[in-house]
């Protein structure tokens, strides 16, 4: 089944077509500096009615005259039949193009990473005819982001890191670093990576945090995802309530129940009120507020924000 995270995990390598080389070097695989990288057709179907497609395929010519293919695969689950497909991809591509093939597999799952990251033998027990060894990129192979400046220097690799850490305990800190890196980047470039990360994190808890941050952070104010969230809030009467009729907005919000989307609307409204009252919100606190899904807590914070002059007054006993 094709999902948003599945697509994002391999499309990130198309957004920056030299990213694969930096990933390979992280694993100690030295490749020449790419001089030309182009996408190839992903259809590996033969004349027989058996359709096979690799997720994405790059053809590389390096500065030293070498040429090879990078087959990009996104893997979301353990699939006992997949290694045979990988073997097919590699042998077909080598036969068709006559150049070496690197199989690069990206995943968000530690279980999938442990399963995929090994040689896969095909043949009889004592004599494998063909061995396929993918290079696996996952939460255990890419270190969490810790330095916004370092993250900003390679936004493609940083975006891939955030996506692969979608279910890691460190994802919150990694998201915070990535947000800081994007705020210091050109707006057009930042929006591209912000949207791709939103796709990669999808509807996971980390994805909800990311969407909330994009929706309330001025750096992402015009992004499609933030506009989508605000439109959802307006459609349900949440985004307008606090700023243009606070009492009516709260009553309407309560009437909508404890639906997950309501918390997003409350977070948006809270940040709007804080901005309108000139209350600065540090990055760490911004991330924690955006992650809150407890509607009662958000209501309390909103009530305080209407009259407070400092952030501690709003979040007292919560700091």
PDB file of C-alpha atoms in Angstrom:
ATOM      1  CA  UNK A   1       0.000   0.000   0.000  1.00  0.00           C
ATOM      2  CA  UNK A   2       1.392   3.385  -1.027  1.00  0.00           C
ATOM      3  CA  UNK A   3       1.262   5.885   1.849  1.00  0.00           C
ATOM      4  CA  UNK A   4       2.430   9.475   2.240  1.00  0.00           C
ATOM      5  CA  UNK A   5       5.478   8.494   4.370  1.00  0.00           C
ATOM      6  CA  UNK A   6       6.378   5.806   1.805  1.00  0.00           C
ATOM      7  CA  UNK A   7       6.371   8.374  -1.001  1.00  0.00           C
ATOM      8  CA  UNK A   8       8.228  11.057   0.968  1.00  0.00           C
ATOM      9  CA  UNK A   9      11.033   8.710   2.046  1.00  0.00           C
ATOM     10  CA  UNK A  10      12.142   8.137  -1.523  1.00  0.00           C
ATOM     11  CA  UNK A  11      11.065  11.436  -3.089  1.00  0.00           C
ATOM     12  CA  UNK A  12      13.396  13.331  -0.757  1.00  0.00           C
ATOM     13  CA  UNK A  13      16.208  11.921  -2.892  1.00  0.00           C
ATOM     14  CA  UNK A  14      14.659  13.526  -5.974  1.00  0.00           C
ATOM     15  CA  UNK A  15      14.295  16.911  -4.319  1.00  0.00           C
ATOM     16  CA  UNK A  16      18.094  16.944  -3.914  1.00  0.00           C
ATOM     17  CA  UNK A  17      19.550  14.470  -6.403  1.00  0.00           C
ATOM     18  CA  UNK A  18      22.991  14.480  -4.779  1.00  0.00           C
ATOM     19  CA  UNK A  19      21.643  13.507  -1.347  1.00  0.00           C
ATOM     20  CA  UNK A  20      22.225   9.801  -2.061  1.00  0.00           C
ATOM     21  CA  UNK A  21      26.004  10.451  -2.297  1.00  0.00           C
ATOM     22  CA  UNK A  22      26.136  12.094   1.124  1.00  0.00           C
ATOM     23  CA  UNK A  23      24.124   9.231   2.608  1.00  0.00           C
ATOM     24  CA  UNK A  24      26.477   6.657   1.096  1.00  0.00           C
ATOM     25  CA  UNK A  25      29.486   8.471   2.548  1.00  0.00           C
ATOM     26  CA  UNK A  26      27.872   8.377   5.993  1.00  0.00           C
ATOM     27  CA  UNK A  27      28.130   4.587   5.690  1.00  0.00           C
ATOM     28  CA  UNK A  28      31.766   4.699   4.573  1.00  0.00           C
ATOM     29  CA  UNK A  29      30.912   4.072   0.921  1.00  0.00           C
ATOM     30  CA  UNK A  30      33.123   6.455  -1.033  1.00  0.00           C
ATOM     31  CA  UNK A  31      31.713   7.617  -4.347  1.00  0.00           C
ATOM     32  CA  UNK A  32      32.977  10.292  -6.709  1.00  0.00           C
ATOM     33  CA  UNK A  33      31.445  13.744  -6.747  1.00  0.00           C
ATOM     34  CA  UNK A  34      28.275  13.572  -8.877  1.00  0.00           C
ATOM     35  CA  UNK A  35      28.703  15.521 -12.105  1.00  0.00           C
ATOM     36  CA  UNK A  36      25.363  14.554 -13.608  1.00  0.00           C
ATOM     37  CA  UNK A  37      22.349  12.880 -11.987  1.00  0.00           C
ATOM     38  CA  UNK A  38      19.127  12.214 -13.851  1.00  0.00           C
ATOM     39  CA  UNK A  39      15.971  10.286 -13.160  1.00  0.00           C
ATOM     40  CA  UNK A  40      15.317   7.128 -15.135  1.00  0.00           C
ATOM     41  CA  UNK A  41      12.054   5.296 -15.773  1.00  0.00           C
ATOM     42  CA  UNK A  42      11.059   3.190 -12.794  1.00  0.00           C
ATOM     43  CA  UNK A  43       9.188   0.583 -14.836  1.00  0.00           C
ATOM     44  CA  UNK A  44      11.100  -2.721 -14.819  1.00  0.00           C
ATOM     45  CA  UNK A  45       8.342  -4.686 -16.542  1.00  0.00           C
ATOM     46  CA  UNK A  46       9.336  -7.300 -19.092  1.00  0.00           C
ATOM     47  CA  UNK A  47       7.340  -8.454 -22.136  1.00  0.00           C
ATOM     48  CA  UNK A  48       5.452 -10.889 -19.917  1.00  0.00           C
ATOM     49  CA  UNK A  49       2.461  -9.402 -18.054  1.00  0.00           C
ATOM     50  CA  UNK A  50       4.348  -9.092 -14.760  1.00  0.00           C
ATOM     51  CA  UNK A  51       4.710  -5.513 -13.635  1.00  0.00           C
ATOM     52  CA  UNK A  52       7.615  -4.541 -11.421  1.00  0.00           C
ATOM     53  CA  UNK A  53       8.591  -1.026 -10.426  1.00  0.00           C
ATOM     54  CA  UNK A  54      11.354   0.342  -8.269  1.00  0.00           C
ATOM     55  CA  UNK A  55      10.255   3.379  -6.226  1.00  0.00           C
ATOM     56  CA  UNK A  56      12.756   5.718  -7.888  1.00  0.00           C
ATOM     57  CA  UNK A  57      15.840   5.353 -10.016  1.00  0.00           C
ATOM     58  CA  UNK A  58      18.780   7.724 -10.452  1.00  0.00           C
ATOM     59  CA  UNK A  59      21.495   7.436 -13.094  1.00  0.00           C
ATOM     60  CA  UNK A  60      24.746   9.006 -11.941  1.00  0.00           C
ATOM     61  CA  UNK A  61      27.868  10.124 -13.778  1.00  0.00           C
ATOM     62  CA  UNK A  62      30.581  11.209 -11.378  1.00  0.00           C
ATOM     63  CA  UNK A  63      33.364  13.700 -11.918  1.00  0.00           C
ATOM     64  CA  UNK A  64      35.875  10.876 -12.414  1.00  0.00           C
ATOM     65  CA  UNK A  65      33.990   9.394 -15.343  1.00  0.00           C
ATOM     66  CA  UNK A  66      32.324   6.589 -13.414  1.00  0.00           C
ATOM     67  CA  UNK A  67      28.677   5.717 -13.961  1.00  0.00           C
ATOM     68  CA  UNK A  68      26.214   3.770 -11.829  1.00  0.00           C
ATOM     69  CA  UNK A  69      22.541   3.519 -10.856  1.00  0.00           C
ATOM     70  CA  UNK A  70      20.953   4.236  -7.473  1.00  0.00           C
ATOM     71  CA  UNK A  71      17.722   2.282  -6.960  1.00  0.00           C
ATOM     72  CA  UNK A  72      15.683   4.028  -4.248  1.00  0.00           C
ATOM     73  CA  UNK A  73      13.230   1.979  -2.211  1.00  0.00           C
ATOM     74  CA  UNK A  74      10.985   2.965   0.714  1.00  0.00           C
ATOM     75  CA  UNK A  75      10.076   0.078   3.028  1.00  0.00           C
ATOM     76  CA  UNK A  76       7.383   0.367   5.699  1.00  0.00           C
ATOM     77  CA  UNK A  77       7.064  -3.267   6.803  1.00  0.00           C
ATOM     78  CA  UNK A  78       8.904  -6.582   6.904  1.00  0.00           C
ATOM     79  CA  UNK A  79       8.101  -8.412   3.659  1.00  0.00           C
ATOM     80  CA  UNK A  80       9.641 -11.881   3.154  1.00  0.00           C
ATOM     81  CA  UNK A  81       9.070 -11.584  -0.610  1.00  0.00           C
ATOM     82  CA  UNK A  82      10.804  -8.220  -0.979  1.00  0.00           C
ATOM     83  CA  UNK A  83      14.440  -9.481  -1.091  1.00  0.00           C
ATOM     84  CA  UNK A  84      13.565 -11.512  -4.194  1.00  0.00           C
ATOM     85  CA  UNK A  85      12.152  -8.364  -5.791  1.00  0.00           C
ATOM     86  CA  UNK A  86      15.318  -6.466  -4.863  1.00  0.00           C
ATOM     87  CA  UNK A  87      17.408  -9.196  -6.474  1.00  0.00           C
ATOM     88  CA  UNK A  88      15.292  -8.880  -9.596  1.00  0.00           C
ATOM     89  CA  UNK A  89      15.678  -5.103  -9.662  1.00  0.00           C
ATOM     90  CA  UNK A  90      19.457  -5.266  -9.314  1.00  0.00           C
ATOM     91  CA  UNK A  91      20.026  -7.991 -11.922  1.00  0.00           C
ATOM     92  CA  UNK A  92      17.557  -6.452 -14.396  1.00  0.00           C
ATOM     93  CA  UNK A  93      19.079  -2.993 -14.095  1.00  0.00           C
ATOM     94  CA  UNK A  94      22.649  -4.275 -14.471  1.00  0.00           C
ATOM     95  CA  UNK A  95      21.616  -6.240 -17.563  1.00  0.00           C
ATOM     96  CA  UNK A  96      19.695  -3.330 -19.077  1.00  0.00           C
ATOM     97  CA  UNK A  97      22.129  -0.493 -18.379  1.00  0.00           C
ATOM     98  CA  UNK A  98      25.433  -2.348 -18.080  1.00  0.00           C
ATOM     99  CA  UNK A  99      26.527  -0.358 -15.015  1.00  0.00           C
ATOM    100  CA  UNK A 100      26.767  -1.137 -11.262  1.00  0.00           C
ATOM    101  CA  UNK A 101      23.670  -0.736  -9.070  1.00  0.00           C
ATOM    102  CA  UNK A 102      23.381   0.548  -5.493  1.00  0.00           C
ATOM    103  CA  UNK A 103      20.159  -0.366  -3.679  1.00  0.00           C
ATOM    104  CA  UNK A 104      19.275   2.312  -1.099  1.00  0.00           C
ATOM    105  CA  UNK A 105      16.375   1.481   1.242  1.00  0.00           C
ATOM    106  CA  UNK A 106      14.814   4.090   3.561  1.00  0.00           C
ATOM    107  CA  UNK A 107      12.575   3.220   6.508  1.00  0.00           C
ATOM    108  CA  UNK A 108      11.074   4.721   9.675  1.00  0.00           C
ATOM    109  CA  UNK A 109      10.965   1.372  11.482  1.00  0.00           C
ATOM    110  CA  UNK A 110      13.726  -0.116  13.606  1.00  0.00           C
ATOM    111  CA  UNK A 111      12.240  -3.556  13.035  1.00  0.00           C
ATOM    112  CA  UNK A 112      12.309  -3.126   9.261  1.00  0.00           C
ATOM    113  CA  UNK A 113      15.837  -1.721   9.435  1.00  0.00           C
ATOM    114  CA  UNK A 114      17.114  -4.725  11.414  1.00  0.00           C
ATOM    115  CA  UNK A 115      15.492  -7.108   8.942  1.00  0.00           C
ATOM    116  CA  UNK A 116      16.627  -5.359   5.770  1.00  0.00           C
ATOM    117  CA  UNK A 117      20.161  -4.354   6.796  1.00  0.00           C
ATOM    118  CA  UNK A 118      21.996  -7.595   5.954  1.00  0.00           C
ATOM    119  CA  UNK A 119      23.003  -9.687   2.948  1.00  0.00           C
ATOM    120  CA  UNK A 120      20.006 -11.503   1.454  1.00  0.00           C
ATOM    121  CA  UNK A 121      21.123 -14.782  -0.149  1.00  0.00           C
ATOM    122  CA  UNK A 122      19.224 -16.451  -2.975  1.00  0.00           C
ATOM    123  CA  UNK A 123      20.036 -20.048  -3.818  1.00  0.00           C
ATOM    124  CA  UNK A 124      20.500 -23.303  -1.950  1.00  0.00           C
ATOM    125  CA  UNK A 125      21.704 -23.390   1.638  1.00  0.00           C
ATOM    126  CA  UNK A 126      25.377 -24.093   0.910  1.00  0.00           C
ATOM    127  CA  UNK A 127      25.703 -22.090  -2.278  1.00  0.00           C
ATOM    128  CA  UNK A 128      23.888 -18.774  -2.744  1.00  0.00           C
ATOM    129  CA  UNK A 129      23.714 -17.916  -6.431  1.00  0.00           C
ATOM    130  CA  UNK A 130      22.881 -14.286  -5.833  1.00  0.00           C
ATOM    131  CA  UNK A 131      23.320 -12.061  -2.780  1.00  0.00           C
ATOM    132  CA  UNK A 132      21.661  -8.677  -2.453  1.00  0.00           C
ATOM    133  CA  UNK A 133      22.839  -6.264   0.230  1.00  0.00           C
ATOM    134  CA  UNK A 134      20.829  -3.046   0.495  1.00  0.00           C
ATOM    135  CA  UNK A 135      22.180   0.052   2.169  1.00  0.00           C
ATOM    136  CA  UNK A 136      19.493   0.832   4.759  1.00  0.00           C
ATOM    137  CA  UNK A 137      18.777   4.325   6.052  1.00  0.00           C
ATOM    138  CA  UNK A 138      16.659   4.375   9.202  1.00  0.00           C
ATOM    139  CA  UNK A 139      16.347   5.726  12.751  1.00  0.00           C
ATOM    140  CA  UNK A 140      19.362   3.724  13.948  1.00  0.00           C
ATOM    141  CA  UNK A 141      21.637   4.832  11.122  1.00  0.00           C
ATOM    142  CA  UNK A 142      20.964   8.586  10.991  1.00  0.00           C
ATOM    143  CA  UNK A 143      21.778  10.417  14.219  1.00  0.00           C
ATOM    144  CA  UNK A 144      19.072  12.754  15.623  1.00  0.00           C
ATOM    145  CA  UNK A 145      19.474  16.439  14.815  1.00  0.00           C
ATOM    146  CA  UNK A 146      21.079  18.474  17.583  1.00  0.00           C
ATOM    147  CA  UNK A 147      22.519  21.595  15.906  1.00  0.00           C
ATOM    148  CA  UNK A 148      20.270  23.965  13.897  1.00  0.00           C
ATOM    149  CA  UNK A 149      23.225  25.431  12.019  1.00  0.00           C
ATOM    150  CA  UNK A 150      24.477  21.996  10.965  1.00  0.00           C
ATOM    151  CA  UNK A 151      20.930  21.044   9.980  1.00  0.00           C
ATOM    152  CA  UNK A 152      20.587  24.188   7.872  1.00  0.00           C
ATOM    153  CA  UNK A 153      23.781  23.397   5.945  1.00  0.00           C
ATOM    154  CA  UNK A 154      22.179  20.227   4.541  1.00  0.00           C
ATOM    155  CA  UNK A 155      18.413  20.582   4.611  1.00  0.00           C
ATOM    156  CA  UNK A 156      17.882  17.512   2.432  1.00  0.00           C
ATOM    157  CA  UNK A 157      19.738  15.177   4.779  1.00  0.00           C
ATOM    158  CA  UNK A 158      18.098  16.860   7.776  1.00  0.00           C
ATOM    159  CA  UNK A 159      14.627  16.382   6.289  1.00  0.00           C
ATOM    160  CA  UNK A 160      15.395  12.707   5.683  1.00  0.00           C
ATOM    161  CA  UNK A 161      16.577  12.421   9.295  1.00  0.00           C
ATOM    162  CA  UNK A 162      13.341  13.908  10.657  1.00  0.00           C
ATOM    163  CA  UNK A 163      11.266  11.501   8.562  1.00  0.00           C
ATOM    164  CA  UNK A 164      13.215   8.403   9.549  1.00  0.00           C
ATOM    165  CA  UNK A 165      12.877   9.355  13.234  1.00  0.00           C
ATOM    166  CA  UNK A 166       9.061   9.668  13.014  1.00  0.00           C
ATOM    167  CA  UNK A 167       8.517   7.102  15.788  1.00  0.00           C
ATOM    168  CA  UNK A 168      11.766   7.600  17.717  1.00  0.00           C
ATOM    169  CA  UNK A 169      11.791   8.941  21.301  1.00  0.00           C
ATOM    170  CA  UNK A 170      14.077  11.721  20.040  1.00  0.00           C
ATOM    171  CA  UNK A 171      11.707  12.967  17.342  1.00  0.00           C
ATOM    172  CA  UNK A 172      10.501  15.931  19.428  1.00  0.00           C
ATOM    173  CA  UNK A 173      14.002  17.327  19.861  1.00  0.00           C
ATOM    174  CA  UNK A 174      14.823  16.610  16.228  1.00  0.00           C
ATOM    175  CA  UNK A 175      11.697  18.492  15.079  1.00  0.00           C
ATOM    176  CA  UNK A 176      12.670  21.473  17.231  1.00  0.00           C
ATOM    177  CA  UNK A 177      16.135  21.627  15.650  1.00  0.00           C
ATOM    178  CA  UNK A 178      14.702  21.304  12.139  1.00  0.00           C
ATOM    179  CA  UNK A 179      12.222  24.122  12.742  1.00  0.00           C
ATOM    180  CA  UNK A 180      15.032  26.396  13.899  1.00  0.00           C
ATOM    181  CA  UNK A 181      17.055  25.481  10.801  1.00  0.00           C
ATOM    182  CA  UNK A 182      14.165  26.258   8.448  1.00  0.00           C
ATOM    183  CA  UNK A 183      13.431  29.592  10.115  1.00  0.00           C
ATOM    184  CA  UNK A 184      16.984  30.659   9.236  1.00  0.00           C
ATOM    185  CA  UNK A 185      16.647  29.491   5.610  1.00  0.00           C
ATOM    186  CA  UNK A 186      15.202  31.191   2.537  1.00  0.00           C
ATOM    187  CA  UNK A 187      11.403  31.045   2.691  1.00  0.00           C
ATOM    188  CA  UNK A 188      10.905  29.339  -0.676  1.00  0.00           C
ATOM    189  CA  UNK A 189      13.436  26.640   0.185  1.00  0.00           C
ATOM    190  CA  UNK A 190      12.092  26.209   3.716  1.00  0.00           C
ATOM    191  CA  UNK A 191       8.537  25.679   2.469  1.00  0.00           C
ATOM    192  CA  UNK A 192       9.619  22.884   0.113  1.00  0.00           C
ATOM    193  CA  UNK A 193      11.258  20.904   2.909  1.00  0.00           C
ATOM    194  CA  UNK A 194       8.531  21.730   5.435  1.00  0.00           C
ATOM    195  CA  UNK A 195       5.859  20.306   3.121  1.00  0.00           C
ATOM    196  CA  UNK A 196       7.890  17.189   2.330  1.00  0.00           C
ATOM    197  CA  UNK A 197       8.456  16.526   6.040  1.00  0.00           C
ATOM    198  CA  UNK A 198       4.725  16.949   6.672  1.00  0.00           C
ATOM    199  CA  UNK A 199       4.097  14.280   4.045  1.00  0.00           C
ATOM    200  CA  UNK A 200       6.763  12.003   5.516  1.00  0.00           C
ATOM    201  CA  UNK A 201       5.457  12.270   9.078  1.00  0.00           C
ATOM    202  CA  UNK A 202       1.847  12.067   7.869  1.00  0.00           C
ATOM    203  CA  UNK A 203      -0.724  11.389  10.619  1.00  0.00           C
ATOM    204  CA  UNK A 204       1.700  10.138  13.255  1.00  0.00           C
ATOM    205  CA  UNK A 205       1.883  12.042  16.577  1.00  0.00           C
ATOM    206  CA  UNK A 206       5.090  13.644  15.313  1.00  0.00           C
ATOM    207  CA  UNK A 207       3.252  14.649  12.143  1.00  0.00           C
ATOM    208  CA  UNK A 208       0.537  16.389  14.157  1.00  0.00           C
ATOM    209  CA  UNK A 209       3.154  18.305  16.110  1.00  0.00           C
ATOM    210  CA  UNK A 210       4.881  19.314  12.880  1.00  0.00           C
ATOM    211  CA  UNK A 211       1.619  20.474  11.292  1.00  0.00           C
ATOM    212  CA  UNK A 212       0.736  22.565  14.329  1.00  0.00           C
ATOM    213  CA  UNK A 213       4.146  24.220  14.351  1.00  0.00           C
ATOM    214  CA  UNK A 214       3.916  25.022  10.642  1.00  0.00           C
ATOM    215  CA  UNK A 215       0.455  26.468  11.074  1.00  0.00           C
ATOM    216  CA  UNK A 216       1.407  28.844  13.879  1.00  0.00           C
ATOM    217  CA  UNK A 217       4.977  29.779  12.964  1.00  0.00           C
ATOM    218  CA  UNK A 218       5.208  32.903  10.829  1.00  0.00           C
ATOM    219  CA  UNK A 219       8.013  31.346   8.797  1.00  0.00           C
ATOM    220  CA  UNK A 220       5.505  28.805   7.444  1.00  0.00           C
ATOM    221  CA  UNK A 221       2.483  31.097   7.377  1.00  0.00           C
ATOM    222  CA  UNK A 222       1.829  30.663   3.633  1.00  0.00           C
ATOM    223  CA  UNK A 223       2.564  26.937   3.386  1.00  0.00           C
ATOM    224  CA  UNK A 224      -0.179  24.708   1.908  1.00  0.00           C
ATOM    225  CA  UNK A 225      -0.280  22.549   5.028  1.00  0.00           C
ATOM    226  CA  UNK A 226      -0.730  25.535   7.335  1.00  0.00           C
ATOM    227  CA  UNK A 227      -3.459  26.881   5.062  1.00  0.00           C
ATOM    228  CA  UNK A 228      -5.136  23.478   5.108  1.00  0.00           C
ATOM    229  CA  UNK A 229      -5.101  23.380   8.911  1.00  0.00           C
ATOM    230  CA  UNK A 230      -6.476  26.895   9.192  1.00  0.00           C
ATOM    231  CA  UNK A 231      -9.221  26.081   6.699  1.00  0.00           C
ATOM    232  CA  UNK A 232     -10.177  23.029   8.747  1.00  0.00           C
ATOM    233  CA  UNK A 233     -10.317  25.248  11.823  1.00  0.00           C
ATOM    234  CA  UNK A 234     -12.462  27.862  10.076  1.00  0.00           C
ATOM    235  CA  UNK A 235     -14.829  25.203   8.722  1.00  0.00           C
ATOM    236  CA  UNK A 236     -15.404  23.905  12.236  1.00  0.00           C
ATOM    237  CA  UNK A 237     -15.609  27.355  13.806  1.00  0.00           C
ATOM    238  CA  UNK A 238     -12.392  26.992  15.785  1.00  0.00           C
ATOM    239  CA  UNK A 239      -9.769  29.260  14.237  1.00  0.00           C
ATOM    240  CA  UNK A 240     -11.922  32.403  14.345  1.00  0.00           C
ATOM    241  CA  UNK A 241     -13.518  31.919  17.755  1.00  0.00           C
ATOM    242  CA  UNK A 242     -10.846  33.252  20.098  1.00  0.00           C
ATOM    243  CA  UNK A 243      -9.681  36.251  18.059  1.00  0.00           C
ATOM    244  CA  UNK A 244     -13.094  37.579  16.922  1.00  0.00           C
ATOM    245  CA  UNK A 245     -15.481  36.593  19.702  1.00  0.00           C
ATOM    246  CA  UNK A 246     -13.671  34.771  22.420  1.00  0.00           C
ATOM    247  CA  UNK A 247     -16.656  33.784  24.539  1.00  0.00           C
ATOM    248  CA  UNK A 248     -18.629  32.566  21.521  1.00  0.00           C
ATOM    249  CA  UNK A 249     -15.573  30.746  20.166  1.00  0.00           C
ATOM    250  CA  UNK A 250     -15.010  28.877  23.442  1.00  0.00           C
ATOM    251  CA  UNK A 251     -18.643  27.818  23.654  1.00  0.00           C
ATOM    252  CA  UNK A 252     -18.612  26.596  20.092  1.00  0.00           C
ATOM    253  CA  UNK A 253     -15.324  24.796  20.617  1.00  0.00           C
ATOM    254  CA  UNK A 254     -16.641  22.943  23.671  1.00  0.00           C
ATOM    255  CA  UNK A 255     -19.766  21.961  21.769  1.00  0.00           C
ATOM    256  CA  UNK A 256     -17.617  20.227  19.145  1.00  0.00           C
ATOM    257  CA  UNK A 257     -16.386  17.737  21.741  1.00  0.00           C
ATOM    258  CA  UNK A 258     -12.941  16.352  22.234  1.00  0.00           C
ATOM    259  CA  UNK A 259     -12.199  15.527  18.621  1.00  0.00           C
ATOM    260  CA  UNK A 260      -8.555  15.483  17.700  1.00  0.00           C
ATOM    261  CA  UNK A 261      -8.954  18.348  15.264  1.00  0.00           C
ATOM    262  CA  UNK A 262     -10.317  20.606  17.989  1.00  0.00           C
ATOM    263  CA  UNK A 263      -6.988  20.607  19.795  1.00  0.00           C
ATOM    264  CA  UNK A 264      -5.287  21.809  16.607  1.00  0.00           C
ATOM    265  CA  UNK A 265      -7.776  24.664  16.357  1.00  0.00           C
ATOM    266  CA  UNK A 266      -7.240  25.601  20.005  1.00  0.00           C
ATOM    267  CA  UNK A 267      -3.467  25.646  19.545  1.00  0.00           C
ATOM    268  CA  UNK A 268      -3.834  27.937  16.532  1.00  0.00           C
ATOM    269  CA  UNK A 269      -6.101  30.280  18.453  1.00  0.00           C
ATOM    270  CA  UNK A 270      -3.818  30.344  21.498  1.00  0.00           C
ATOM    271  CA  UNK A 271      -0.794  31.337  19.430  1.00  0.00           C
ATOM    272  CA  UNK A 272      -2.812  34.037  17.693  1.00  0.00           C
ATOM    273  CA  UNK A 273      -3.839  35.548  21.034  1.00  0.00           C
ATOM    274  CA  UNK A 274      -0.288  35.390  22.394  1.00  0.00           C
ATOM    275  CA  UNK A 275       1.031  37.154  19.288  1.00  0.00           C
ATOM    276  CA  UNK A 276      -1.690  39.801  19.442  1.00  0.00           C
ATOM    277  CA  UNK A 277      -0.791  40.533  23.075  1.00  0.00           C
ATOM    278  CA  UNK A 278       2.932  40.773  22.259  1.00  0.00           C
ATOM    279  CA  UNK A 279       3.894  37.728  24.358  1.00  0.00           C
ATOM    280  CA  UNK A 280       7.029  36.047  23.005  1.00  0.00           C
ATOM    281  CA  UNK A 281       7.086  32.241  22.958  1.00  0.00           C
ATOM    282  CA  UNK A 282      10.538  30.541  22.991  1.00  0.00           C
ATOM    283  CA  UNK A 283      11.106  27.602  20.628  1.00  0.00           C
ATOM    284  CA  UNK A 284      11.059  24.962  23.370  1.00  0.00           C
ATOM    285  CA  UNK A 285       7.771  26.217  24.792  1.00  0.00           C
ATOM    286  CA  UNK A 286       6.290  26.643  21.303  1.00  0.00           C
ATOM    287  CA  UNK A 287       6.967  22.984  20.495  1.00  0.00           C
ATOM    288  CA  UNK A 288       5.421  21.809  23.793  1.00  0.00           C
ATOM    289  CA  UNK A 289       2.289  23.903  23.297  1.00  0.00           C
ATOM    290  CA  UNK A 290       1.917  22.692  19.710  1.00  0.00           C
ATOM    291  CA  UNK A 291       2.182  19.088  20.947  1.00  0.00           C
ATOM    292  CA  UNK A 292      -0.576  19.480  23.555  1.00  0.00           C
ATOM    293  CA  UNK A 293      -3.761  17.545  22.775  1.00  0.00           C
ATOM    294  CA  UNK A 294      -5.504  18.007  26.129  1.00  0.00           C
ATOM    295  CA  UNK A 295      -8.422  20.317  25.366  1.00  0.00           C
ATOM    296  CA  UNK A 296      -9.029  21.232  29.025  1.00  0.00           C
ATOM    297  CA  UNK A 297      -5.424  22.403  29.416  1.00  0.00           C
ATOM    298  CA  UNK A 298      -5.628  24.389  26.186  1.00  0.00           C
ATOM    299  CA  UNK A 299      -8.852  26.031  27.392  1.00  0.00           C
ATOM    300  CA  UNK A 300      -7.145  27.032  30.643  1.00  0.00           C
ATOM    301  CA  UNK A 301      -4.186  28.509  28.806  1.00  0.00           C
ATOM    302  CA  UNK A 302      -6.499  30.425  26.478  1.00  0.00           C
ATOM    303  CA  UNK A 303      -8.495  31.900  29.356  1.00  0.00           C
ATOM    304  CA  UNK A 304      -5.293  33.112  30.983  1.00  0.00           C
ATOM    305  CA  UNK A 305      -3.878  34.424  27.694  1.00  0.00           C
ATOM    306  CA  UNK A 306      -6.799  36.823  27.307  1.00  0.00           C
ATOM    307  CA  UNK A 307      -5.598  38.904  30.277  1.00  0.00           C
ATOM    308  CA  UNK A 308      -1.994  37.827  30.899  1.00  0.00           C
ATOM    309  CA  UNK A 309       0.982  40.026  30.065  1.00  0.00           C
ATOM    310  CA  UNK A 310       3.713  37.365  30.368  1.00  0.00           C
ATOM    311  CA  UNK A 311       4.088  33.738  29.318  1.00  0.00           C
ATOM    312  CA  UNK A 312       4.599  32.428  32.894  1.00  0.00           C
ATOM    313  CA  UNK A 313       1.174  33.869  33.784  1.00  0.00           C
ATOM    314  CA  UNK A 314      -0.368  31.793  30.988  1.00  0.00           C
ATOM    315  CA  UNK A 315       1.498  28.576  31.759  1.00  0.00           C
ATOM    316  CA  UNK A 316       1.857  28.895  35.517  1.00  0.00           C
ATOM    317  CA  UNK A 317       2.343  25.539  37.230  1.00  0.00           C
ATOM    318  CA  UNK A 318       3.177  24.173  33.752  1.00  0.00           C
ATOM    319  CA  UNK A 319       6.684  25.555  33.321  1.00  0.00           C
TER     320      UNK A 319
END
